[in-house]
Each structure stands twice: as C-alpha cells, then as structure tokens.
XYZ file of C-alpha atoms in Angstrom:
167
model
C 12.013 27.882 -66.963
C 9.892 29.664 -64.179
C 14.044 30.723 -63.534
C 12.785 28.683 -60.120
C 16.147 27.467 -58.848
C 16.260 23.647 -57.058
C 18.669 22.997 -54.491
C 19.482 19.290 -55.882
C 20.561 15.675 -53.531
C 23.314 15.662 -56.373
C 24.334 19.444 -55.202
C 23.661 17.911 -51.534
C 26.033 15.061 -52.491
C 28.955 16.539 -53.659
C 29.300 19.353 -50.991
C 29.306 16.365 -49.089
C 31.749 14.909 -50.672
C 34.466 17.931 -50.980
C 33.870 19.084 -47.192
C 36.771 19.103 -45.498
C 36.198 17.502 -42.680
C 35.542 13.878 -44.943
C 33.259 12.436 -42.986
C 31.528 11.078 -45.996
C 34.157 10.591 -48.504
C 36.239 7.873 -45.557
C 32.805 6.429 -45.651
C 32.286 6.163 -49.448
C 36.818 4.342 -49.086
C 35.323 2.211 -46.024
C 32.736 0.174 -48.224
C 34.688 -0.240 -51.350
C 32.889 2.552 -52.960
C 34.856 4.419 -56.128
C 34.787 7.959 -55.372
C 36.011 9.276 -58.628
C 33.219 7.278 -59.866
C 31.002 8.971 -58.153
C 32.588 12.774 -59.118
C 32.150 11.916 -62.677
C 28.693 10.615 -62.167
C 27.661 13.512 -60.111
C 28.863 16.691 -62.541
C 28.256 14.870 -65.718
C 24.550 14.886 -64.371
C 24.631 18.362 -62.588
C 26.237 19.214 -66.152
C 22.411 18.735 -67.321
C 20.536 20.265 -65.367
C 19.785 24.133 -67.636
C 20.967 27.021 -65.999
C 19.165 29.435 -65.072
C 19.654 33.544 -65.190
C 17.954 36.795 -65.166
C 15.310 38.328 -63.180
C 14.622 34.559 -61.241
C 18.143 33.806 -60.295
C 17.085 34.627 -57.109
C 14.425 32.544 -55.697
C 15.579 29.454 -54.293
C 13.884 25.883 -52.797
C 14.383 22.605 -52.431
C 13.371 19.642 -54.592
C 10.553 17.325 -54.088
C 13.376 14.825 -54.207
C 15.902 16.854 -51.625
C 12.775 17.455 -49.454
C 12.118 13.711 -49.886
C 15.655 12.746 -48.970
C 15.714 15.091 -46.165
C 12.015 13.255 -44.298
C 13.514 10.519 -45.040
C 16.839 11.035 -42.504
C 14.966 12.034 -40.486
C 12.989 9.520 -39.544
C 16.186 7.283 -40.216
C 17.499 8.687 -37.205
C 14.774 8.369 -35.245
C 14.378 4.478 -35.268
C 18.487 4.692 -34.460
C 17.859 6.367 -31.902
C 19.306 9.802 -32.472
C 18.590 13.188 -31.650
C 20.382 15.291 -34.568
C 19.639 14.439 -38.177
C 23.735 14.086 -39.007
C 25.680 13.517 -41.547
C 25.695 10.866 -42.569
C 22.086 9.722 -42.190
C 21.667 11.736 -45.244
C 23.979 9.910 -47.134
C 21.920 6.764 -46.432
C 18.812 8.097 -47.022
C 20.331 8.852 -50.478
C 21.385 5.288 -51.352
C 17.083 4.414 -49.832
C 14.841 5.444 -52.402
C 16.533 3.155 -55.961
C 14.188 6.153 -57.878
C 16.077 8.449 -56.769
C 19.266 9.595 -59.134
C 21.406 10.126 -56.400
C 20.762 6.532 -55.534
C 21.965 5.272 -58.812
C 24.865 7.618 -59.036
C 26.432 5.777 -55.532
C 25.402 2.355 -57.411
C 27.380 3.669 -60.102
C 30.198 3.771 -58.043
C 29.932 0.167 -55.577
C 27.871 1.671 -52.842
C 26.018 -0.380 -51.297
C 23.062 0.102 -48.076
C 23.429 -2.892 -45.774
C 27.783 -2.548 -46.237
C 26.680 1.363 -45.506
C 24.856 0.956 -42.537
C 27.346 -1.463 -40.947
C 30.260 0.777 -41.772
C 28.019 3.934 -39.786
C 27.115 1.663 -37.576
C 31.594 0.890 -36.894
C 32.027 4.744 -37.640
C 30.284 5.662 -34.529
C 31.353 3.045 -31.913
C 27.728 2.788 -30.145
C 27.596 6.470 -30.628
C 24.042 7.981 -30.925
C 23.786 11.365 -31.923
C 22.470 13.050 -29.178
C 27.023 13.678 -27.922
C 28.829 16.405 -28.997
C 29.969 13.857 -32.093
C 26.750 14.527 -33.464
C 26.799 18.556 -32.378
C 30.579 17.858 -35.264
C 28.358 16.264 -37.779
C 25.026 18.748 -37.631
C 27.702 21.490 -37.185
C 28.763 19.912 -41.320
C 24.914 20.166 -42.264
C 24.764 23.685 -41.773
C 27.963 24.168 -43.250
C 27.129 22.061 -46.455
C 23.473 23.889 -46.732
C 25.197 27.492 -46.319
C 28.403 27.010 -48.603
C 25.378 26.233 -51.075
C 23.908 28.984 -50.352
C 26.922 30.282 -50.897
C 27.117 29.435 -53.631
C 24.403 29.478 -55.663
C 23.839 33.155 -54.370
C 27.005 34.000 -56.571
C 25.753 32.697 -59.811
C 27.566 29.708 -59.619
C 24.831 26.784 -59.413
C 21.800 27.434 -60.410
C 19.467 26.013 -57.214
C 19.629 26.781 -53.202
C 18.447 26.570 -49.926
C 16.989 28.789 -47.635
C 13.414 28.759 -46.165
C 14.462 27.298 -43.036
C 11.050 26.638 -41.562
C 10.820 23.161 -44.509
C 14.051 21.775 -43.165
C-alpha cells in the first residue's frame, strides 16, 4: 500500500470491549451476547489487515466505514434526544448496517439490534445524554480515541484516529 494507515470500526470495537469502564462489555452480556466470540472474531479480522511500516507509518486517518458509523451514531443520538454521541450509541451504530464487517462480527456474537436498543433504554433509565452520565461516557469515547492514537503511534496497530475536524 501507500503507507496510509486507517482506524477501522474493528479497532474501535476492540478498544470499547476492553475499556476499564466495561460499559460495552456489560451491554453485550445483558443482550446475552457472546463476548468471547466477538473478541475472537475481532482478533482474526484485525490479523488479516496488512501491517504498514516505513516512512508512511505516521499518516493516519479513519476508514470510510468508521466515518460512516460515526455519522450514523450522530443521527441515532439526535433522534433519541441526546446532545452527545455516547459510547453505546456508537456501538448501536456499528450494528445499524449489515454491510459493515463489524455488524457481521457482532451478529456472530449473538447481538441483535432491537434487543440492544431495549437494553440501552434500560441502562439509561430514561436519561438523555445531556447529563453527567453523558459526560462520563463522552470521556470514555475521548479516551478510546487517545488510546488508539497512542497505540498506533507506538506501532502496535497500523491505523490511527486523529483529525478532529473530520470527527
């Protein structure tokens, strides 16, 4: 390739599942999803991505699919009365289009969109994301982005998130 590096939805999902706050892990479990299958599928998918080395290793941008998922999560947030995009809406957006590879992975892990939406409602207890709850989640979202950028800079994954103006 041209030495370009992309952050994929798979990277974000992996970071979300491994996050210390475990919001997404808890959601997966409450949906009767299989977190081990999802982790395994993610690893297998990410292992197939060609590694980027050499001079271009610093160029970073998000994949088209990730940009599309982020846009979708904004739409979902707005339609549910949220002022922020929270982590669980980003997760929901990953399932919103079955052409997404990441949606296929989640389906293999037995995550069903309408059950997920129901569980998010229960998780929120009627709150919209304009409260301290959203701030916490928003912090988590920011932290993933930072973590992924750092991991990528360290050369541990090829892709990276950056470019605030595009997000």
